[in-house]
Coordinates of C-alpha atoms in Angstrom, one line a residue:
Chain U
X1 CA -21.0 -12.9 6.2
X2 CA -23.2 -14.4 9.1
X3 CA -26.7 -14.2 9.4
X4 CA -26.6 -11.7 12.3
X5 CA -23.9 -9.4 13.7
X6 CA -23.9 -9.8 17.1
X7 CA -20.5 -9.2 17.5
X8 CA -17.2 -7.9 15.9
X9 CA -15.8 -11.3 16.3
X10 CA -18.2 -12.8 13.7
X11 CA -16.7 -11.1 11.0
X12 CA -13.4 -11.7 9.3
X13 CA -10.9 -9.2 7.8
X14 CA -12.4 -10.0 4.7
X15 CA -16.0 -8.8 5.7
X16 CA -15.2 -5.9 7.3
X17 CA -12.9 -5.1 4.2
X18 CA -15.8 -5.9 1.7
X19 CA -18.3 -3.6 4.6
X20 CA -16.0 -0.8 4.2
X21 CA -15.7 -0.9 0.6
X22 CA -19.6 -1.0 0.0
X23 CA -19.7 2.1 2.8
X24 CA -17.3 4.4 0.4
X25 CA -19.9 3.4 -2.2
X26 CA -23.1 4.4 0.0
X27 CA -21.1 7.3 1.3
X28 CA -21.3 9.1 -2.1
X29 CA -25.0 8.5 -1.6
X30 CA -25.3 11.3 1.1
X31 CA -23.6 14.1 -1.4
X32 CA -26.7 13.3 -4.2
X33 CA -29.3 15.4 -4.2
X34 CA -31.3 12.0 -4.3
X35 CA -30.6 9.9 -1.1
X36 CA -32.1 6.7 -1.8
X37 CA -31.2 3.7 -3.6
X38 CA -34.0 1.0 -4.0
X39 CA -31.3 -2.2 -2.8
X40 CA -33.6 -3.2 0.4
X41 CA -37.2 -2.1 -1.8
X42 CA -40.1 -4.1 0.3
X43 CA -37.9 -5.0 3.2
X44 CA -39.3 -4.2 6.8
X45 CA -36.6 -3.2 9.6
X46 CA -37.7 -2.4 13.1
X47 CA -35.0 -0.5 15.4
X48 CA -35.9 -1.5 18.8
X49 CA -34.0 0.2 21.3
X50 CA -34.6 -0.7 25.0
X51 CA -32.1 2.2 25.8
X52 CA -31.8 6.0 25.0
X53 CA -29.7 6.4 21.9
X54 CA -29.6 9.3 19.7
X55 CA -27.4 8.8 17.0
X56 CA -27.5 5.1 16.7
X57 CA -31.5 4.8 16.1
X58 CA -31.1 7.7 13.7
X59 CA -28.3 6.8 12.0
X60 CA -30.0 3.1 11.4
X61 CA -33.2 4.6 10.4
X62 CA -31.7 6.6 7.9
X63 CA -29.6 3.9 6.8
X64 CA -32.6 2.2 6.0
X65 CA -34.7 4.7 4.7
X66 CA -32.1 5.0 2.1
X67 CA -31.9 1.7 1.0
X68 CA -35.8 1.9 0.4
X69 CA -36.4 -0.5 3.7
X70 CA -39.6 0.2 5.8
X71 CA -38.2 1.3 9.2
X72 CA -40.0 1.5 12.3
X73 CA -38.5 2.6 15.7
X74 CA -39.6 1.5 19.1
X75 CA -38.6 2.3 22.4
X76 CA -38.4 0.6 25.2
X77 CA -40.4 3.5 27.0
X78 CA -44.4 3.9 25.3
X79 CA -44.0 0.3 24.3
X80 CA -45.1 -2.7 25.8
X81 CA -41.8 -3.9 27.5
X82 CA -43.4 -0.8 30.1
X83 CA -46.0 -2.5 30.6
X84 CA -44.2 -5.6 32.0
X85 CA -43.8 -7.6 28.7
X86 CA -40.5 -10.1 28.6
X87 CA -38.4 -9.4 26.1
X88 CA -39.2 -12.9 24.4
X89 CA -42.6 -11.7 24.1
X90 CA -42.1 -8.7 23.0
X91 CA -39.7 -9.6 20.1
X92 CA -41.6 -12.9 19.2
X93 CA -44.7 -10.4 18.6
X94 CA -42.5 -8.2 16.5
X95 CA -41.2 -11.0 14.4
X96 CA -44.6 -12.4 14.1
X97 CA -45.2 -9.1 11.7
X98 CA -43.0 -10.4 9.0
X99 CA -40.3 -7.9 9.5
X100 CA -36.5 -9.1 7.8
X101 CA -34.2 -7.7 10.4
X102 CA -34.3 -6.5 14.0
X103 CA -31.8 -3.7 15.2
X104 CA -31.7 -4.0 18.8
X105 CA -30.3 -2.1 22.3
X106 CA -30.7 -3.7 25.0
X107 CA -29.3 -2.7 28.5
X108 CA -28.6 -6.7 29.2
X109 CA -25.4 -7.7 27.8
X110 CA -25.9 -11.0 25.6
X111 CA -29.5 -9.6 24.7
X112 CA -29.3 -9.4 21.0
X113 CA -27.4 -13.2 21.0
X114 CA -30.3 -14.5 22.9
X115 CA -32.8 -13.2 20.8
X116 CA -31.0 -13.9 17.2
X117 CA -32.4 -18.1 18.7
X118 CA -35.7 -17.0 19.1
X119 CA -36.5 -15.6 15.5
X120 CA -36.0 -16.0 11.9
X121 CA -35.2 -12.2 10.9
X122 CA -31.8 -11.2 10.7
X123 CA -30.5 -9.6 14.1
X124 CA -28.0 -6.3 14.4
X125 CA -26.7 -5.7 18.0
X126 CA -26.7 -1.8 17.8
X127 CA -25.2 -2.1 21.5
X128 CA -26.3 -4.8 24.5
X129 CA -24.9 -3.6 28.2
X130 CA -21.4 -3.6 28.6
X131 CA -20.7 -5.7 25.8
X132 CA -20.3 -4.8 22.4
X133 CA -21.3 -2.6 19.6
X134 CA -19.8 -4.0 16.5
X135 CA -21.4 -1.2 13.9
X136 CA -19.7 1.9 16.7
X137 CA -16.2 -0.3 15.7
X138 CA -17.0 -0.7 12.3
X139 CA -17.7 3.4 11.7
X140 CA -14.8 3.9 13.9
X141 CA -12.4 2.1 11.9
X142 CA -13.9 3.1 8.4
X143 CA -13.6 7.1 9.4
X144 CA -10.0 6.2 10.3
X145 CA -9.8 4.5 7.6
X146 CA -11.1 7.3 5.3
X147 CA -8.7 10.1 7.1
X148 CA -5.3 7.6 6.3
X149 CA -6.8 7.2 2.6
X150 CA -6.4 9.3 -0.2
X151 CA -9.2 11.5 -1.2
X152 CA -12.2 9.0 -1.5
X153 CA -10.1 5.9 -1.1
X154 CA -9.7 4.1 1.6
X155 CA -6.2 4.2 3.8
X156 CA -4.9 0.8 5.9
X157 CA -4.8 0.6 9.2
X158 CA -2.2 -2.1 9.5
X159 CA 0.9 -0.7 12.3
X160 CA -0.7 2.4 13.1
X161 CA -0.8 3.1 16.3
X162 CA -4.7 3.1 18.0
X163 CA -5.1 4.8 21.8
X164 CA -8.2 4.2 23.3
X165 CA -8.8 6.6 26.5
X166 CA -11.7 6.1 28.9
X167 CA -14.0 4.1 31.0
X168 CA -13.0 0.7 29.5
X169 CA -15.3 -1.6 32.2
X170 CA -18.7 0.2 31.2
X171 CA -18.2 0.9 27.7
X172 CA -19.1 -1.6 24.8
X173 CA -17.1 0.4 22.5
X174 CA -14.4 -0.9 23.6
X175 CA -14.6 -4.5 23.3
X176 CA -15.9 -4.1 19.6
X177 CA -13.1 -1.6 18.5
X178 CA -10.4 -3.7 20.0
X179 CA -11.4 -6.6 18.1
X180 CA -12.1 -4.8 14.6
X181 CA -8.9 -2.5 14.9
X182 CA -6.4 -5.4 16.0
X183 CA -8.0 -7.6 12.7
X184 CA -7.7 -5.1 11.0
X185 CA -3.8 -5.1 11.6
X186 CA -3.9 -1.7 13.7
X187 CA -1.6 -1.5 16.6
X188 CA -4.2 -0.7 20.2
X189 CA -3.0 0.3 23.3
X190 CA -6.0 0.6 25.9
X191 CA -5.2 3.3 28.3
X192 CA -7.6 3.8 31.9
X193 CA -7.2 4.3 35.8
X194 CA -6.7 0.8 37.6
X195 CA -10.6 1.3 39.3
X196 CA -12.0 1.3 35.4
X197 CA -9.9 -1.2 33.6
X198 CA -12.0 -4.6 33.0
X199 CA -11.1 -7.7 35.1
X200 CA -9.3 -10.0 33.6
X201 CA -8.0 -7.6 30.9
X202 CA -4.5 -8.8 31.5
X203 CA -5.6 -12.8 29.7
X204 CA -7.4 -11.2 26.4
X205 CA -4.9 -8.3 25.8
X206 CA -2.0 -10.9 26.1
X207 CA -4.4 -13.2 23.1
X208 CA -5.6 -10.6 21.3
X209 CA -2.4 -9.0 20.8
X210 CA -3.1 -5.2 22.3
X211 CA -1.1 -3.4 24.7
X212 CA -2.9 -1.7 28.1
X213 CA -1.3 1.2 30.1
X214 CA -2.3 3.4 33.5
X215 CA -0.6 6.3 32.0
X216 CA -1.9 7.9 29.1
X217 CA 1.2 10.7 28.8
X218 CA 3.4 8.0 28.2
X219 CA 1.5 6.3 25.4
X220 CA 0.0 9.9 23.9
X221 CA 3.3 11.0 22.0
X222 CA 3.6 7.4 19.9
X223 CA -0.1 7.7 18.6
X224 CA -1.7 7.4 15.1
X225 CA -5.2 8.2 16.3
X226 CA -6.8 8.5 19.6
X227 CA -10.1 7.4 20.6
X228 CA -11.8 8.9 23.7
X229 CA -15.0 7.3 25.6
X230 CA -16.9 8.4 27.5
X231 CA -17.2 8.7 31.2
X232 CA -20.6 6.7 31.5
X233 CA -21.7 8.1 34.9
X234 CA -25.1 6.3 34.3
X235 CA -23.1 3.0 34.4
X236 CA -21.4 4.0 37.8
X237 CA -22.4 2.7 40.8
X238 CA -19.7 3.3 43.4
X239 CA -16.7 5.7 43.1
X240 CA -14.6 4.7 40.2
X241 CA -12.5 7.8 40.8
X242 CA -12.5 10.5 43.3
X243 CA -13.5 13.7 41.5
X244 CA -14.0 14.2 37.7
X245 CA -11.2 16.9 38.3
X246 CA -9.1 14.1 39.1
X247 CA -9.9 12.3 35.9
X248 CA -9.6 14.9 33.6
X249 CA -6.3 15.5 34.8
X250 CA -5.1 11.9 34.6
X251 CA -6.9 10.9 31.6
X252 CA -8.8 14.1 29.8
X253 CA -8.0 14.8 26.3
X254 CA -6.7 18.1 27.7
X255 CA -5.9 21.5 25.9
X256 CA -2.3 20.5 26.8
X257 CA -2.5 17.0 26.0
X258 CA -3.9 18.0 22.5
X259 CA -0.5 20.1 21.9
X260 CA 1.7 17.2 22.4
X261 CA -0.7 14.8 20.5
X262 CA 0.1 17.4 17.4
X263 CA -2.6 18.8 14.8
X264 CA -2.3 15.3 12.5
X265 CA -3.2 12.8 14.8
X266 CA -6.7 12.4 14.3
X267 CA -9.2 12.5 17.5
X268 CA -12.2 10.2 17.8
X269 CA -15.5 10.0 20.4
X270 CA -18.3 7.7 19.9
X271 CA -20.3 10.4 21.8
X272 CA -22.2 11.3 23.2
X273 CA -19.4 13.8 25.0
X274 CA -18.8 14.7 28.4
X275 CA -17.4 18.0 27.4
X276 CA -15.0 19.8 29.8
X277 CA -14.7 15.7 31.4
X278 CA -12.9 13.3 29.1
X279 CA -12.2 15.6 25.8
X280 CA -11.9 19.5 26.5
X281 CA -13.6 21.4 24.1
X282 CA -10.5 22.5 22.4
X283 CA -9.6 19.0 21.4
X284 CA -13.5 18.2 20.2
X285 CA -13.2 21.0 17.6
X286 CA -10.6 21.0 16.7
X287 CA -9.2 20.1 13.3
X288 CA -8.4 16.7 13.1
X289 CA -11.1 15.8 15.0
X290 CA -13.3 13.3 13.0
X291 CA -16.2 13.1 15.4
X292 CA -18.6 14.3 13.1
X293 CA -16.9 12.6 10.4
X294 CA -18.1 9.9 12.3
X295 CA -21.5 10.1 12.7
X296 CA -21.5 10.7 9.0
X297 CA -19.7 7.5 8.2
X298 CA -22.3 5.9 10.6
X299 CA -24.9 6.2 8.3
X300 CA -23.1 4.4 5.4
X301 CA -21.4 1.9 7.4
X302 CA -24.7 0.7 8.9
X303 CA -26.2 1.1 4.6
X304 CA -23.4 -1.4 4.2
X305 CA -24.3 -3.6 7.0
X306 CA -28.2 -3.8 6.5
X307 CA -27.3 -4.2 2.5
X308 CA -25.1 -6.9 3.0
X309 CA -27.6 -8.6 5.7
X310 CA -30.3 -8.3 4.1
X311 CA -29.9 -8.0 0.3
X312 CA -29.4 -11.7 -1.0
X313 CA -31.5 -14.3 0.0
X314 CA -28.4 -16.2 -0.3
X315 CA -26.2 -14.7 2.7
X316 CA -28.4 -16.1 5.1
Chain W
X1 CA -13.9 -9.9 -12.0
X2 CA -10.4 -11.5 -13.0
X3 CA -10.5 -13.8 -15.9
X4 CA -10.3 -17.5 -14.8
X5 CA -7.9 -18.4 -17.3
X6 CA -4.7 -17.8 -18.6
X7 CA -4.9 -14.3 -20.1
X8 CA -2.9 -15.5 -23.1
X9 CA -5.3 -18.5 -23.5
X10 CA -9.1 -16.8 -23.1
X11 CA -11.7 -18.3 -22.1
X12 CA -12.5 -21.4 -24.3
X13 CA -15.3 -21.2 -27.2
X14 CA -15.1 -20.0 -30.9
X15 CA -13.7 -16.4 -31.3
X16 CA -16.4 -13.9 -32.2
X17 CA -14.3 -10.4 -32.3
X18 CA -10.5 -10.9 -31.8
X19 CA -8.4 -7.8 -30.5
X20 CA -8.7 -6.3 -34.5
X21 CA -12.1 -6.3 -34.7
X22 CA -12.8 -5.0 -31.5
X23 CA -10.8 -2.1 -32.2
X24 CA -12.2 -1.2 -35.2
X25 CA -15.6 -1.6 -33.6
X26 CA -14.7 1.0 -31.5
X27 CA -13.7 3.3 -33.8
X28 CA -17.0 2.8 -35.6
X29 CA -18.9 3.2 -32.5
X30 CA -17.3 6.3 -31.4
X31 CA -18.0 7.8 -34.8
X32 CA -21.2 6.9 -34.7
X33 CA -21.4 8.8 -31.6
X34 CA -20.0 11.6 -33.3
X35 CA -22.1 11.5 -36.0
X36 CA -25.1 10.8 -34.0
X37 CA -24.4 14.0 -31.5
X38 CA -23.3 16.1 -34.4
X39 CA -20.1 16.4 -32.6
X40 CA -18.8 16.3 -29.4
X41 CA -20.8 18.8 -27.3
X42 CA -22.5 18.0 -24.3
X43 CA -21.1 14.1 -24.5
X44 CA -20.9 12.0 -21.0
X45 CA -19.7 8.7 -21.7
X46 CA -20.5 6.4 -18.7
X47 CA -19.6 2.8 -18.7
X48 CA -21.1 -0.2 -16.6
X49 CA -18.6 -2.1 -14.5
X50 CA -16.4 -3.7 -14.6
X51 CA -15.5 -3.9 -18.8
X52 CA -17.8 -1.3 -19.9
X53 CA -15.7 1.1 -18.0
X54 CA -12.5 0.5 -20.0
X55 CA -14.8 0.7 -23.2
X56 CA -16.2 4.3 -22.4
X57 CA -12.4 5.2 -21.8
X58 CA -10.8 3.7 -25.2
X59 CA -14.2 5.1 -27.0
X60 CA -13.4 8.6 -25.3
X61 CA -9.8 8.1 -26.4
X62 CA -11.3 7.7 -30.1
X63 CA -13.0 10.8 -29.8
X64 CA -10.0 12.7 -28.3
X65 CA -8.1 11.5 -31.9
X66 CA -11.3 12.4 -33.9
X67 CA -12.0 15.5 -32.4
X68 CA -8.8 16.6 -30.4
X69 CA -11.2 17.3 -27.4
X70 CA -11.4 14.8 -24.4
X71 CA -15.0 14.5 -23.0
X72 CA -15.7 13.4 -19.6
X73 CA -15.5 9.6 -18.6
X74 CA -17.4 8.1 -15.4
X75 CA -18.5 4.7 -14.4
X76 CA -21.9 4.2 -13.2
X77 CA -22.5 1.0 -10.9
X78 CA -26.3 -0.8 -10.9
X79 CA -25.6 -3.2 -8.7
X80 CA -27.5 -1.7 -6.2
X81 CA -30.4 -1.4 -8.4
X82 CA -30.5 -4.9 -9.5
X83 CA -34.2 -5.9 -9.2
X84 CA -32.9 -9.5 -8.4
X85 CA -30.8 -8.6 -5.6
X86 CA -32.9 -10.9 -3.3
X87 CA -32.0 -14.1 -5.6
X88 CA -28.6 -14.1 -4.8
X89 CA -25.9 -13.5 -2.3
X90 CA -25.2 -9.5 -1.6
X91 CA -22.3 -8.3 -3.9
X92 CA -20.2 -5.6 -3.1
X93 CA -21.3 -2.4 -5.3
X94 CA -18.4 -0.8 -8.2
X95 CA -17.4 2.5 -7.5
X96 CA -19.6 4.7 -9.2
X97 CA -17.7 8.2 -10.6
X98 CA -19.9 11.3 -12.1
X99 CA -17.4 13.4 -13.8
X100 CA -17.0 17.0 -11.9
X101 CA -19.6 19.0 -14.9
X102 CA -22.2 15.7 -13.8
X103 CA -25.2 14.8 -16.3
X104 CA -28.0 17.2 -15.9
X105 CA -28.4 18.4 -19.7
X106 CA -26.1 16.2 -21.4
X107 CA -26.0 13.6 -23.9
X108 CA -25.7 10.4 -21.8
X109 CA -23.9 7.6 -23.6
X110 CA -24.1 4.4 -21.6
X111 CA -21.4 2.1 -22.6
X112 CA -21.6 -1.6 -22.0
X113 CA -19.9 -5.1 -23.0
X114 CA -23.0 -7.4 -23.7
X115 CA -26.8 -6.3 -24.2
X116 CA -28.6 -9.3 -22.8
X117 CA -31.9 -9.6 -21.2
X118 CA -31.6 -5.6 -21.0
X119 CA -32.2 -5.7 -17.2
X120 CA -29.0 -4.3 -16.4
X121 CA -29.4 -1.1 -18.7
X122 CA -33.2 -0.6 -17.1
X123 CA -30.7 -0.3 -13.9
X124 CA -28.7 2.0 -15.2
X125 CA -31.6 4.0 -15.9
X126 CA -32.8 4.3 -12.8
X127 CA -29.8 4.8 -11.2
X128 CA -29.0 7.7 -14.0
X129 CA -33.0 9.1 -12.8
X130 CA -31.5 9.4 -8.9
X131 CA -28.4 10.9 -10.2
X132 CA -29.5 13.7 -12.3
X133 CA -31.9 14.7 -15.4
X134 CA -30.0 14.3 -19.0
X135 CA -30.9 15.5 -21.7
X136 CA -30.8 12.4 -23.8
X137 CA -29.3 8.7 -22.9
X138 CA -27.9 6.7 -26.0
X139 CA -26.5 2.7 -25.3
X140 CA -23.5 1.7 -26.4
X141 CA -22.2 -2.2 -26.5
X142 CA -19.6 -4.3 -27.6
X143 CA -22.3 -7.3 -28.4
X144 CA -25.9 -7.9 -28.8
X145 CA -26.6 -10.9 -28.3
X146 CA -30.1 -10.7 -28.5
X147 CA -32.7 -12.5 -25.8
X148 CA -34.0 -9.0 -24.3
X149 CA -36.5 -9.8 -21.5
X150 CA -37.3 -5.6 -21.7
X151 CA -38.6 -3.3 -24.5
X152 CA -34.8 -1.9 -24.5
X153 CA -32.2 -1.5 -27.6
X154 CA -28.8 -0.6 -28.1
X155 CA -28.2 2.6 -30.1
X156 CA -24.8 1.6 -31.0
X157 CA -23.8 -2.0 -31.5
X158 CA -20.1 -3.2 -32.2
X159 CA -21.4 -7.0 -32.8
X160 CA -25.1 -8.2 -33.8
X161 CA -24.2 -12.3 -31.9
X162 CA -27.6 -14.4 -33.0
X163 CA -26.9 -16.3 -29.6
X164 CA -29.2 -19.5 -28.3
X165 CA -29.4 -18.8 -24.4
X166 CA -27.5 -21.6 -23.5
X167 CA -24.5 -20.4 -25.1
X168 CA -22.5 -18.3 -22.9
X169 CA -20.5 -14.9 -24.7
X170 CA -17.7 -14.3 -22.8
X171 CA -15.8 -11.1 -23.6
X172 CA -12.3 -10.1 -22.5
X173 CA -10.5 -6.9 -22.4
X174 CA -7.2 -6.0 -21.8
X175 CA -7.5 -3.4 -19.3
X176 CA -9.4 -6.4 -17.1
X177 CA -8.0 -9.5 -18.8
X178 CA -4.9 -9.3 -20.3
X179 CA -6.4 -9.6 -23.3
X180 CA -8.7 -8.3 -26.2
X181 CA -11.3 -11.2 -27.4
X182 CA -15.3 -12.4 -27.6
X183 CA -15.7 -15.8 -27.8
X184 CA -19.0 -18.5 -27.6
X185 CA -19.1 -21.0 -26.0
X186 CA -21.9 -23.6 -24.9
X187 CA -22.6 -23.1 -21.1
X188 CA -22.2 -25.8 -18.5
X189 CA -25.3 -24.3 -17.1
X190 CA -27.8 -24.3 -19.8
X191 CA -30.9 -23.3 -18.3
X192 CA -29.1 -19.9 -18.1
X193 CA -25.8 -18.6 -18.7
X194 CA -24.1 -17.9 -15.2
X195 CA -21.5 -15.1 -16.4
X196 CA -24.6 -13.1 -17.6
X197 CA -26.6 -13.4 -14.8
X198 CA -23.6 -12.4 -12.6
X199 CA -23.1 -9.1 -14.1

């Protein structure tokens, strides 16, 4: 593996199949009455998140709190980057501190790249802008991974059938999953309304090898998982669509939607959820959804990640 | 880890335990367990991956014959609590498997192929300490080939190997090698044996 993940494209099949299988190993960690193994013992990890997040700070703070790391949080908001501070600044101080890796969110797209030249710690992109956010992918896939497996072990994903659903031009998700689920030998079909389908779509899905669609009733019926995202109003500046009525009805995970999707398909959402928007409520709770699963296989996916980042001098 | 030779052929080196003697070390070993536990109650045989996992099983299997009960088999994995994970490159932990009755009370047996510096049993033990409370933990190995760098000893040994530390002891087993055999040999890399310090 690389030095720093900063994208799903630097790692191989290989990786992500060693990540996963480390992950089934950590996941057994969370059943113990115990939750810590000493693999990171003396190592200093600061989560620095420039945007709000609530599952991804936690989820790498408790990854590294089990592995015996020192973790310390900081936000963009109550630190100095409020004050003014550049981000070089700011991160050159925090490296300055001795810490070993830097988990970072950054609203700029191509932040965490640019900061993996200015210092010597390892650097995870838990997320920059519209770009990508390999670890989201890498949990994503594993929980799939996990539900197509066999009690504990681990399923393929090669020819099953991926729908992703949702607001493809904001969402970083996207990019990341595409990239892990296609290596991964998983069959992806993107599916959004013309206004939030990335330009230039047409050129990567034709050399990545995934499939994109305006109508999501015509792909729904051939899928072996469905993955919704979220509607990021944050991220909208002009009017992407003309009512969230209208969206939900072209591209909700709808209570009718989820009766021709069937009760094995499983149903996926990075959250945080627009409920009663993108995924009715029916279809969040219901059985084969594995959001929760999810956030669970978050922790140990991101165990794996810091462990295999950070554990051997020699992997840098 | 696969074997790097022809399973037929072994790893070069002089032959220290061929598939016969193993066996009957086993045997041995799991009466000594016996005898040791004054039967089979409470016994939780856990084996270090990779080999000492197939030698908790074939011990267990001893026991079954001995006995005619089968007592609960696991593997735990220390990779994770190495203490020289930071000298070399991240390894991909073994699954680690607590049988269903787990080992709060019991009589722990770790089984493992070589006793060496000891550093991997002190892992086990701390990984044991995060797992659960037994009520006693007993060592189990194949070979002892001396060299301990830890106040640590084997309870039950199958092979006392006076080794010079640049000699490597390979050991094969069937279930991961194709084959059953120990054998010696002097190691490319004398200042210290690499298969050891892998495991």
């Amino acid at each position: 593996m690389k030095k720093h993940l900063l994208s799903s494209d630097d790692l191989t099949a290989d990786d992500m199949a060693t990540l996963f299988a480390t992950a089934a190993e950590m996941h057994d960690v969370q059943r113990r009455e115990v939750k810590k193994l000493p693999a990171l013992r003396g190592r200093t990890i600061i989560n620095l998140f420039f945007e709000d997040s609530t599952r991804t700070r936690s989820s790498f703070e408790i990854a590294g709190k089990w592995l015996s790391a020192d973790t310390i949080n900081i936000t963009g908001k109550g630190s100095s980057a409020s004050k003014g501070e550049s981000l070089r600044d700011t991160v050159l101080t925090i490296a300055s501190m001795g810490v070993d890796a830097v988990v970072m969110r950054h609203g700029a797209s191509g932040a965490a790249q640019q900061v993996s030249q200015w210092i010597d710690a390892a650097v995870v992109n838990a997320g920059d802008g519209t770009h990508e956010h390999p670890t989201q992918a890498l949990l994503d896939a594993y929980a799939l991974s996990r539900h197509f497996g066999e009690g504990d072990r681990l399923g393929s994903l090669e020819g099953r059938h991926v729908v992703l659903v949702g607001d493809l031009t904001h969402s970083r998700v996207f990019r990341s999953n595409v990239i892990t689920l296609t290596r991964l030998g998983a069959r992806v079909t993107v599916v959004a309304p013309p206004t939030l389908m990335p330009a230039g779509i047409a050129s990567w899905s034709s050399s990545a090898g995934f499939a994109t669609s305006y109508d999501l009733d015509e792909v729904l019926p051939t899928a072996d998982a469905v993955m919704m995202l979220r509607v990021q109003k944050e991220r909208m500046s002009g009017g992407f669509f003309p009512t969230s009525r209208e969206y939900t009805v072209g591209y909700g995970l709808t209570r009718d939607r989820l009766r021709v999707l069937g009760p094995e398909v499983p149903i996926c959402h990075p959250g945080p959820m627009n409920r009663g928007l993108e995924i009715a409520a029916d279809a969040a709770d219901a059985a084969q959804s594995l959001i929760l699963e999810q956030v669970s296989a978050g922790v140990a996916v991101r165990m794996s990640v810091l462990y295999h980042l950070l554990a051997g001098e020699g992997t840098a | 880890m696969p074997a790097t030779t022809e399973p037929a052929v072994g790893p070069p080196g002089r032959t220290v335990l061929d598939a016969r003697d193993i066996a009957r070390a086993l045997t041995r070993i799991s009466h000594e367990i016996l005898e040791r536990n004054k039967g089979h109650e409470g016994l939780v045989l856990l084996g270090v991956p990779t080999r000492g996992v197939g030698l908790a099983q074939r011990i267990a299997a001893r026991i079954a014959e001995t006995e005619g009960v089968s007592i609960p088999v696991g593997a735990l994995d220390i990779t994770l609590y190495r203490d020289d994970l930071r000298r070399h490159p991240a390894r991909a932990p073994q699954p680690t498997a607590i049988p269903a009755g787990g080992i709060d009370g019991k009589t722990v047996v770790l089984v493992d192929d070589v006793l060496y510096s000891g550093r991997t049993v002190r892992a086990a033990l701390d990984a044991l300490a995060d797992i659960g409370r037994p009520a006693v933990v007993r060592l189990a190995v194949l070979v002892d080939r001396g060299h301990r760098e830890l106040p640590i000893r084997a309870d039950h040994v199958g092979k006392n190997l006076p080794s010079a530390r640049s000699e490597r002891v390979m050991v094969r087993l069937e279930e991961t090698d194709g084959l059953d055999v120990v054998r010696i040999a002097d190691s490319p890399d004398a200042a210290r044996p690499a298969e050891e310090v892998a495991r």
